[in-house]
Tab-separated table of C-alpha atoms and ligand atoms in Angstrom:
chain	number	residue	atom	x	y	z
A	18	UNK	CA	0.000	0.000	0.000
A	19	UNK	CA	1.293	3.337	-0.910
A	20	UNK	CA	2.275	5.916	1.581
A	21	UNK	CA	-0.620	8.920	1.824
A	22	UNK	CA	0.403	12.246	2.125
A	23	UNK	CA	-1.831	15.022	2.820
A	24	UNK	CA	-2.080	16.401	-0.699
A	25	UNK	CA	-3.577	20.051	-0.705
A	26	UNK	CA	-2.662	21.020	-4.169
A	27	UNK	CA	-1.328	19.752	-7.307
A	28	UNK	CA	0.361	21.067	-10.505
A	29	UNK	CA	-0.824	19.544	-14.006
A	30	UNK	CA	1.321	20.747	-17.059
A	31	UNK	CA	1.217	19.248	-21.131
A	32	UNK	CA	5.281	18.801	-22.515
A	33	UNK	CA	6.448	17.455	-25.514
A	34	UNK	CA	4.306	17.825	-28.806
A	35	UNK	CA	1.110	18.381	-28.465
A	36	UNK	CA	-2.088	15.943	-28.805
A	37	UNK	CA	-5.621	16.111	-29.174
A	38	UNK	CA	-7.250	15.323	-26.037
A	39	UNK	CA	-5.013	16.819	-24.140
A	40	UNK	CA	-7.341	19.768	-23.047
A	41	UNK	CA	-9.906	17.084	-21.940
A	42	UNK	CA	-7.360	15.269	-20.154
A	43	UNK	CA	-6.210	18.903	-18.239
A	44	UNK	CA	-9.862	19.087	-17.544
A	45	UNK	CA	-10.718	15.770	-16.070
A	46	UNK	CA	-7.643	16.120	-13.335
A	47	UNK	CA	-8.736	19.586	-12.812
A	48	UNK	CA	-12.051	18.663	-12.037
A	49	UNK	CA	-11.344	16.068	-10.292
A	50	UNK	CA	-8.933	17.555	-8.358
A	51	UNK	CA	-11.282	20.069	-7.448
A	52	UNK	CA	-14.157	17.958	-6.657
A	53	UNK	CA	-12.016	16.446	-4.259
A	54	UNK	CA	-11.036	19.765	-2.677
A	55	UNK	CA	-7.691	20.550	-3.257
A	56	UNK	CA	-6.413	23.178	-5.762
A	57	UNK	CA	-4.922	22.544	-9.099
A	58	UNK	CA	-2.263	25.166	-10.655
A	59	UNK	CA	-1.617	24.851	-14.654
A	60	UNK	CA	1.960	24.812	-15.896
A	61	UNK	CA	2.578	26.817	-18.274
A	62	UNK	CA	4.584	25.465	-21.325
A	63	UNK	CA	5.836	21.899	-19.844
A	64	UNK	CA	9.028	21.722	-17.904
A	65	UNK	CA	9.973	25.460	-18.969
A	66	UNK	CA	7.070	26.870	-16.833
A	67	UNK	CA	8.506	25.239	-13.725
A	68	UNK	CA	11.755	27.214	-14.414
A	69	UNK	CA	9.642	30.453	-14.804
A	70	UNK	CA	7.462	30.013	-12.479
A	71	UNK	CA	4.844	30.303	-15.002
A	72	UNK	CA	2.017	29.166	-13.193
A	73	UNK	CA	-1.751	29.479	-13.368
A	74	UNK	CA	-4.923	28.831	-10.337
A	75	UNK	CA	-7.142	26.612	-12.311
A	76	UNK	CA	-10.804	27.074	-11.431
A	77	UNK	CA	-13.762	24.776	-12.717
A	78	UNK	CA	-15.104	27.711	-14.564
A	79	UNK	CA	-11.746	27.923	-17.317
A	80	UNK	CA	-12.387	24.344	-18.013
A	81	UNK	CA	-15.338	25.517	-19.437
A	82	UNK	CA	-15.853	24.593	-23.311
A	83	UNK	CA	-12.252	23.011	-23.894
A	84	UNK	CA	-13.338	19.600	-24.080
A	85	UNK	CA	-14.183	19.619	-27.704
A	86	UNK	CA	-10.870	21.473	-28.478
A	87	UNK	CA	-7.159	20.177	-30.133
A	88	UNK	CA	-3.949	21.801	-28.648
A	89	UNK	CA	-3.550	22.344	-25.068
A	90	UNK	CA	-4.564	25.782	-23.204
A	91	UNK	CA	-1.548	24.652	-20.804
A	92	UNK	CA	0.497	25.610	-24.039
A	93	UNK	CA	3.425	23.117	-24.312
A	94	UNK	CA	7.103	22.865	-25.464
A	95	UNK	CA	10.683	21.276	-25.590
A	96	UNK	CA	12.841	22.244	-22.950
A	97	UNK	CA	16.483	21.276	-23.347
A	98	UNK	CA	17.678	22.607	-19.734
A	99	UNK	CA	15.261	19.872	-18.614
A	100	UNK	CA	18.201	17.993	-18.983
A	101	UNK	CA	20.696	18.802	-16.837
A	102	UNK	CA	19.764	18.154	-12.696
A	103	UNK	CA	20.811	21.852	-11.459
A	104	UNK	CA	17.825	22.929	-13.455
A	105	UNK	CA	15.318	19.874	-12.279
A	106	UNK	CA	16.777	21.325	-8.794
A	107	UNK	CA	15.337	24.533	-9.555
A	108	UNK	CA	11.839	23.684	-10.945
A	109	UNK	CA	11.662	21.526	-7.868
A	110	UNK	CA	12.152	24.496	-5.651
A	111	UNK	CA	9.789	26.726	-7.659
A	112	UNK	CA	7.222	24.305	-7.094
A	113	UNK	CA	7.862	23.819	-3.350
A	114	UNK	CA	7.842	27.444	-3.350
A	115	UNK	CA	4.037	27.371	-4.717
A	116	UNK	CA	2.898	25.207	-2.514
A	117	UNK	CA	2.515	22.184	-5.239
A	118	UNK	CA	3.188	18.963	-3.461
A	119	UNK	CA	2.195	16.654	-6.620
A	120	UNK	CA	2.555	16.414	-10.571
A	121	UNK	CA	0.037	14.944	-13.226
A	122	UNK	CA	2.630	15.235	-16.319
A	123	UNK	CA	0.250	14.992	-19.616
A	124	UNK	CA	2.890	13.600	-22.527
A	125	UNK	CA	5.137	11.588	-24.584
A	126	UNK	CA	8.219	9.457	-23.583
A	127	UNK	CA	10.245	12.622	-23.420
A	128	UNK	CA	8.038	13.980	-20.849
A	129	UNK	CA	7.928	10.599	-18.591
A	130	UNK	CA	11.922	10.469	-18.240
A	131	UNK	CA	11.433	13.876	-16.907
A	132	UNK	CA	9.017	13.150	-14.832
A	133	UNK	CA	10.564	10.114	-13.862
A	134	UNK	CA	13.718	12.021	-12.860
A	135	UNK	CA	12.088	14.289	-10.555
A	136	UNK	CA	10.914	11.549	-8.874
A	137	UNK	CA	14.306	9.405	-8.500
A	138	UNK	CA	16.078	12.650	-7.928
A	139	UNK	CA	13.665	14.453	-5.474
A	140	UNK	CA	11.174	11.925	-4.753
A	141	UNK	CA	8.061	14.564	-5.831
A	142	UNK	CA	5.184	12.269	-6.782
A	143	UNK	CA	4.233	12.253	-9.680
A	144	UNK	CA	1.737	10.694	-12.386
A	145	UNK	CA	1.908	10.347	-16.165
A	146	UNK	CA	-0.941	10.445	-18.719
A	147	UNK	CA	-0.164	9.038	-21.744
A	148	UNK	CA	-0.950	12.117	-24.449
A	149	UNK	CA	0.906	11.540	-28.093
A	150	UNK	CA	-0.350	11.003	-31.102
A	151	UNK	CA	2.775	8.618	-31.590
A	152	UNK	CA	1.088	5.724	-29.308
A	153	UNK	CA	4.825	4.928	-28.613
A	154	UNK	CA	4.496	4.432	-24.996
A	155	UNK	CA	4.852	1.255	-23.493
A	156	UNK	CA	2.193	-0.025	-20.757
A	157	UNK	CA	-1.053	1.566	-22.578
A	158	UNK	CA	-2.650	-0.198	-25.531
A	159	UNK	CA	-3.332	3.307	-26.752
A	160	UNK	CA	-1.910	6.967	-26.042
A	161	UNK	CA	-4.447	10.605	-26.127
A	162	UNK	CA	-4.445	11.301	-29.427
A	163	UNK	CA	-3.746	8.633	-31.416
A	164	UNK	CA	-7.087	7.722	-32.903
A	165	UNK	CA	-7.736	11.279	-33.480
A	166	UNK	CA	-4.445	11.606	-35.508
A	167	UNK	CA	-5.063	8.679	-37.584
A	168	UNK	CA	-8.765	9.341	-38.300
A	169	UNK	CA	-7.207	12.955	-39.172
A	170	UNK	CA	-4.391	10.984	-41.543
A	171	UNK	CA	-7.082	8.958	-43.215
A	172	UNK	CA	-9.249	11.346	-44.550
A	173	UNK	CA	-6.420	13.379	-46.276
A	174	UNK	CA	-5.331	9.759	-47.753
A	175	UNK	CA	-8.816	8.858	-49.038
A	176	UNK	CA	-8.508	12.250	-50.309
A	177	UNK	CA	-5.317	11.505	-51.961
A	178	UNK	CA	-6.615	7.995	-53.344
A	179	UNK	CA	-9.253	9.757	-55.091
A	180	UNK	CA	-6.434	11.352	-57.345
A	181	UNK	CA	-4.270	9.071	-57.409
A	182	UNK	CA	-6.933	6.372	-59.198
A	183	UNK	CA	-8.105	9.280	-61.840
A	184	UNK	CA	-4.398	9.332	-62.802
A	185	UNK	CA	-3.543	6.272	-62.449
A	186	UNK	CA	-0.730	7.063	-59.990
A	187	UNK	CA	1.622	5.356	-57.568
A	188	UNK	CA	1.797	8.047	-53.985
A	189	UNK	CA	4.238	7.989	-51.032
A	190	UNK	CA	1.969	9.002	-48.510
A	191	UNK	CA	4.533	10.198	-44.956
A	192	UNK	CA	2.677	10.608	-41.741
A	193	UNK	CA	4.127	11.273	-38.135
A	194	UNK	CA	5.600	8.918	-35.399
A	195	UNK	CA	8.948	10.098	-35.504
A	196	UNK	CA	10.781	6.338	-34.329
A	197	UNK	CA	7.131	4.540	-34.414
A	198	UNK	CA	5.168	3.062	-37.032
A	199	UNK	CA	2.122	3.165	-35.266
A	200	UNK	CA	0.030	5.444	-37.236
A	201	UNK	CA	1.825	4.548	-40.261
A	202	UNK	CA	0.593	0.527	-39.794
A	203	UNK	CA	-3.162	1.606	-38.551
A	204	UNK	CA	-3.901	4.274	-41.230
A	205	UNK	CA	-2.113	1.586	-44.150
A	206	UNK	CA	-4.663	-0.780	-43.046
A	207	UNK	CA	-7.430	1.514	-42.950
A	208	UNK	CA	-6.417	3.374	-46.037
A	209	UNK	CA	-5.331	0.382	-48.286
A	210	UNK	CA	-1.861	0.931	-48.449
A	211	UNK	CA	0.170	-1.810	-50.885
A	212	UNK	CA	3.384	-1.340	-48.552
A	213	UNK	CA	3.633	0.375	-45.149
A	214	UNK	CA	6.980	1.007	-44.166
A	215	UNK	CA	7.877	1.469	-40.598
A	216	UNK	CA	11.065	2.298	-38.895
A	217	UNK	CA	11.412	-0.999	-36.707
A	218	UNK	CA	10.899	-3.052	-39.816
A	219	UNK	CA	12.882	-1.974	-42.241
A	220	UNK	CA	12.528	-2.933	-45.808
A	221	UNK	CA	15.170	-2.945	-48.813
A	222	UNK	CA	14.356	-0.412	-51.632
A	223	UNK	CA	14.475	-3.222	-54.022
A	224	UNK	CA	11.984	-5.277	-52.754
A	225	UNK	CA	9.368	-2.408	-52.131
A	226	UNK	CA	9.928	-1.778	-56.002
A	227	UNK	CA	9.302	-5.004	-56.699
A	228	UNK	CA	5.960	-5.286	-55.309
A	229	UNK	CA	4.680	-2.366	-57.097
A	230	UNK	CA	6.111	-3.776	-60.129
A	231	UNK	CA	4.265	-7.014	-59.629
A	232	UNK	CA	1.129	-5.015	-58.983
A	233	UNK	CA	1.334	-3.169	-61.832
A	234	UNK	CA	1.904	-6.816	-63.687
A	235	UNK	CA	-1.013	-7.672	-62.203
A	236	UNK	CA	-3.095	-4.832	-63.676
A	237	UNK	CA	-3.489	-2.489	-60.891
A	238	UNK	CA	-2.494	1.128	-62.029
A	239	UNK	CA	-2.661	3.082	-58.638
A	240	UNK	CA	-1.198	2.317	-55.555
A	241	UNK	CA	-0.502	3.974	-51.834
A	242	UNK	CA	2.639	3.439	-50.095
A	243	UNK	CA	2.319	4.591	-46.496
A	244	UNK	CA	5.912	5.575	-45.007
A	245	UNK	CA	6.324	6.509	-41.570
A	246	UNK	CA	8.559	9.585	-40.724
A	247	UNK	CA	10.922	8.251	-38.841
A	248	UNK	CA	14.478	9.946	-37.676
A	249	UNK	CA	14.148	12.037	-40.842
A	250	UNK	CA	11.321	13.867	-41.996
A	251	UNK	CA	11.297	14.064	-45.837
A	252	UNK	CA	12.073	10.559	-46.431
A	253	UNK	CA	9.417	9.961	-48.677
A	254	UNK	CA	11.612	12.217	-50.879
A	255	UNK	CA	14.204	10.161	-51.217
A	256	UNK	CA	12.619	6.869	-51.466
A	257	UNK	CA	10.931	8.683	-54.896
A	258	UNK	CA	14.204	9.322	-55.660
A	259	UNK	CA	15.484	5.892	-55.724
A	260	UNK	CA	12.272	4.416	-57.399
A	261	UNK	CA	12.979	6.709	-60.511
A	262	UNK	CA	16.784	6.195	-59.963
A	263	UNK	CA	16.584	2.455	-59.899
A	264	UNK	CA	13.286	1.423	-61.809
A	265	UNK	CA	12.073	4.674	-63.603
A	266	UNK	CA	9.326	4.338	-61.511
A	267	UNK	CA	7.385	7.770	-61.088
A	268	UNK	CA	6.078	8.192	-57.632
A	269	UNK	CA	4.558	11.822	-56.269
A	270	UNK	CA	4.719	12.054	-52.432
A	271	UNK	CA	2.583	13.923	-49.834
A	272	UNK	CA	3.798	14.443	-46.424
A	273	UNK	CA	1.000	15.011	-43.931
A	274	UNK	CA	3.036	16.951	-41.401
A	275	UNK	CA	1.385	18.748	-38.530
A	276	UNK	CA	-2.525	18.697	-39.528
A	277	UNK	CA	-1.776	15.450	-37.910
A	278	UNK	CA	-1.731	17.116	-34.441
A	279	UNK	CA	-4.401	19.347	-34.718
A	280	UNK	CA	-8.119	19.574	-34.758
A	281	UNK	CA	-10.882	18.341	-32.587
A	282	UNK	CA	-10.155	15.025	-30.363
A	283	UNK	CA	-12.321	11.931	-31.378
A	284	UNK	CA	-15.150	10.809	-29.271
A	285	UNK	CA	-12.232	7.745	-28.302
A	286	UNK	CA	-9.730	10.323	-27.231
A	287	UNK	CA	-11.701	12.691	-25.374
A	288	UNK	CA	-13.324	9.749	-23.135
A	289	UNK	CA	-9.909	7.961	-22.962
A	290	UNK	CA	-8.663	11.140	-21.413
A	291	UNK	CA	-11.628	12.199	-19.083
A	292	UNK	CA	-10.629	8.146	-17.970
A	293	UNK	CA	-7.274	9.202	-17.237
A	294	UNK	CA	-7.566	12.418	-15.832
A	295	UNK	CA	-9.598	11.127	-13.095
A	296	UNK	CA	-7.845	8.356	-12.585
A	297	UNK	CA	-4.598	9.681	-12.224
A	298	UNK	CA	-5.647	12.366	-9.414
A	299	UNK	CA	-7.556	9.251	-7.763
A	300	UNK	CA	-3.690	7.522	-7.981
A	301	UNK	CA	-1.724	10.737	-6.378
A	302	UNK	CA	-4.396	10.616	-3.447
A	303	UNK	CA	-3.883	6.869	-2.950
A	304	UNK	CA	-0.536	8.075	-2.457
A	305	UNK	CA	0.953	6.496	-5.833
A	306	UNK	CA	4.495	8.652	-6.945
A	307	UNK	CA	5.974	7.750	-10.108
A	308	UNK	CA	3.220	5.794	-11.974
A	309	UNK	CA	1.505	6.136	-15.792
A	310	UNK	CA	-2.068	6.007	-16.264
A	311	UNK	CA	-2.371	3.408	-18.430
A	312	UNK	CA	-5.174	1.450	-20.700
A	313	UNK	CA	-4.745	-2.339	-20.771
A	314	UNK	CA	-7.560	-4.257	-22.549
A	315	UNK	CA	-10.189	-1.501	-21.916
A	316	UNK	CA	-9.100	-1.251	-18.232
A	317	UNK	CA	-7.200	1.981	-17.010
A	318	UNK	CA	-4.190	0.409	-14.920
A	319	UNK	CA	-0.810	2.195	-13.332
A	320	UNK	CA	2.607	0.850	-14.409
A	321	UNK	CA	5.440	2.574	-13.251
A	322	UNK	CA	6.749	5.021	-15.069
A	323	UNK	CA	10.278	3.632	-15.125
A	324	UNK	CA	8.868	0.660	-17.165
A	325	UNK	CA	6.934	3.016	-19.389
A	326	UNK	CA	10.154	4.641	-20.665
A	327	UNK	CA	12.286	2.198	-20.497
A	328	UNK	CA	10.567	-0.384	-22.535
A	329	UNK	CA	9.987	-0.193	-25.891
A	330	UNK	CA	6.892	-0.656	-28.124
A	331	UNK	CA	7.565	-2.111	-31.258
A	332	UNK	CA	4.543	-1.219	-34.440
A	333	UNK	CA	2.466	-3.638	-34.540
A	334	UNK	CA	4.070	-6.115	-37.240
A	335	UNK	CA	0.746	-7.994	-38.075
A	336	UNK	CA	-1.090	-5.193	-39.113
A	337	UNK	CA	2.141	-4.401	-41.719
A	338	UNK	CA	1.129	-8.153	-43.134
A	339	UNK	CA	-2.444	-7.583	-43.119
A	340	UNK	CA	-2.027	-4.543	-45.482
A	341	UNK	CA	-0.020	-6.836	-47.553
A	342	UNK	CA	-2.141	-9.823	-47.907
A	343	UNK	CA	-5.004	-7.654	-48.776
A	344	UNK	CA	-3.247	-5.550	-51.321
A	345	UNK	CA	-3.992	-7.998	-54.178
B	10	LIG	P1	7.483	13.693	-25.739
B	10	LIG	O1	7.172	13.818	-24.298
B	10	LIG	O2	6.283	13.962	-26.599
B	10	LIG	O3	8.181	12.395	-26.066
B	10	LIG	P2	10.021	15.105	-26.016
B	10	LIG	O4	10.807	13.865	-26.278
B	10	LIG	O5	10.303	16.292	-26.852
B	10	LIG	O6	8.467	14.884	-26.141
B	10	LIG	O7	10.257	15.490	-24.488
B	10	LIG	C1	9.596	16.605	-23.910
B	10	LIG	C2	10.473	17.246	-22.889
B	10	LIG	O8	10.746	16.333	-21.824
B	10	LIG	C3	11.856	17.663	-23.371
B	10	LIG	O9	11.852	18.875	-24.056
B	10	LIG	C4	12.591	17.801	-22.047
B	10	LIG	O10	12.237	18.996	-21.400
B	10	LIG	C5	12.006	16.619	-21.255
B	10	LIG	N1	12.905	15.472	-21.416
B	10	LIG	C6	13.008	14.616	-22.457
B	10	LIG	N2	13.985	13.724	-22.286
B	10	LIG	C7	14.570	14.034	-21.100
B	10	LIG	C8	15.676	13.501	-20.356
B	10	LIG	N3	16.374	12.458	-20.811
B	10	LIG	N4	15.981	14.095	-19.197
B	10	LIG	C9	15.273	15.132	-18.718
B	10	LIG	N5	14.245	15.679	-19.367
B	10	LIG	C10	13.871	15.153	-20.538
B	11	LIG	O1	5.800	13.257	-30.949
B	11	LIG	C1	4.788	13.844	-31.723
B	11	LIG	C2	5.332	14.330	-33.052
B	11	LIG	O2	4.267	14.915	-33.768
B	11	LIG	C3	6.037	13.273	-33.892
B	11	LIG	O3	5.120	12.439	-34.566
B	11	LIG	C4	6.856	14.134	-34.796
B	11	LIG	O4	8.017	13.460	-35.229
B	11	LIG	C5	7.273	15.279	-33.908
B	11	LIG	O5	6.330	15.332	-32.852
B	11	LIG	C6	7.342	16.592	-34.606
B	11	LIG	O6	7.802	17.535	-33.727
B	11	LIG	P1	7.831	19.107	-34.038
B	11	LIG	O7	6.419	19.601	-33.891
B	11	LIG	O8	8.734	19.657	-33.014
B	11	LIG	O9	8.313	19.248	-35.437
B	12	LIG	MG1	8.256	11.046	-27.760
């Protein structure tokens, strides 16, 4: 059983990019919070707030009419000084300073080995809720975010389809994920990719060639290839590149970029992050510390957040075959 403390108020701050859902998620700990009677402050700008002292009382009334919208009215960032203890020191005493005895940390991986430092470091509980549209985090079948960014990626590639079967044209289609192929393989399923490439399972040049080849053999005259970003943004560049280089093979490519963050969470999201919100204030008065709201076969479970960064989540490799077998 974890040890209680008496927890008066709490901090909640968004870091790393931003995700839809993550205003819902803000207001379902703030709420909660609040129901529960203690006071919540909002962090302004992720880790670089607590070195500002940028902070914010959070009332029930500015919750008001966020639920329905993308972005986060925390505002959020990168914050390289985050790095280096003498500045984790300082946010630490900025907070003690305010009176905030507890974190909810809405974010990526990035964000969580933060978080996770300040806890090892200066043992300040702290909670993670999982909010990227990468879905990259190990411990939670699904991050905030995620569904809304691929539903967002899958319109634009119907879109795309569209005129790429009136011209009887082969696309590279890049979407977001940075090291994860997550909505790469769920949006090539859905969209009816002939290849989805993902940076865990890489694929020769030669071989991808070779299936369109085949499929144009075949008779098919359009086709979608769905690459994930990866370490380099802009790949689908090159990879056109090398198809005319190496088979005179024409490709036009369409990189999704940032609309991919935006817009109005899903249904999904916004209920997986009123879950998960609540949840996690629940956790910090049960007297949990360095945990991540998770979602585990539609249950919301805490892992700590130690395992959350430190393991890794591979793309799911089945749904990489499924797009394949049905790409006839
Ligand atoms: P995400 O949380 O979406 O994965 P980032 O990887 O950009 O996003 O991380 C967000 C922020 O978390 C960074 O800008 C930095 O402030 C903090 N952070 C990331 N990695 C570390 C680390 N190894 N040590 C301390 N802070 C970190
Ligand atoms: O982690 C979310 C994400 O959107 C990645 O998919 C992408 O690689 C990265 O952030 C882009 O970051 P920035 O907005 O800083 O270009
Ligand atoms: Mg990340």
């Amino acid at each position: 059983m974890a040890e209680k403390i008496n927890l008066q108020k709490i901090g909640v701050f968004t870091s790393g990019g931003d995700a839809p859902g993550m205003n819902a998620a803000i207001r379902a700990v703030s709420r909660t919070a609040l129901q529960k009677n203690l006071e919540v402050v909002g962090i302004m700008g992720g880790y670089q707030g607590m070195i500002d002292k940028d902070f914010q009382q959070l009332t029930p009334r500015a919750m008001a009419n966020i639920l329905q919208r993308g972005g986060t009215i925390l505002k959020t960032g990168r914050c390289p000084e985050f790095h280096k203890p003498e500045f984790r020191t300082l946010a630490i005493n900025n907070l003690k300073e305010a009176g905030i005895q507890a974190l909810v940390c809405i974010g990526g991986d990035g964000s969580f080995t933060g978080a996770q430092l300040l806890y090892k470091e200066h043992q300040f509980p702290i909670i993670g809720i999982p909010g990227t549209i990468d879905n990259d985090i190990w411990g939670t079948d699904l991050t905030i975010g995620f569904d809304t960014a691929v539903n967002t990626a899958l319109s634009s590639i119907d879109k795309i389809r569209d005129t790429a079967d009136s011209h009887d044209r082969l696309f590279i289609i890049e979407v977001m994920g940075r090291n994860s192929g997550f909505i790469a393989a769920n949006v090539g399923v859905a969209g009816g990719a002939e290849e989805i490439l993902a940076p865990d399972f890489p694929m020769p040049i030669d071989h991808i060639i070779n299936r369109i080849q085949d499929a144009r053999a075949r008779g098919k005259k359009s086709s979608v290839i769905i690459a994930a970003e990866g370490e380099k943004p802009g790949r689908a560049y090159d990879l056109a590149e090398q198809f005319r280089k190496r088979a005179n093979l024409e490709a036009k490519v369409s990189i999704l970029g940032h609309q991919q963050r935006g817009g109005s969470p899903s249904a999904n999201d916004r209920i997986l992050a009123s879950q998960m919100g609540a949840f996690a204030v629940q956790a910090l008065l049960n007297g949990e510390k360095d945990k991540m709201v998770g979602i585990q076969a539609g249950n919301i479970v805490l892992v700590p957040l130690s395992d959350a960064v430190f393991n890794e989540k591979r793309t799911p490799e089945h749904l990489l075959e499924l797009a394949r077998l049905l790409a006839m």
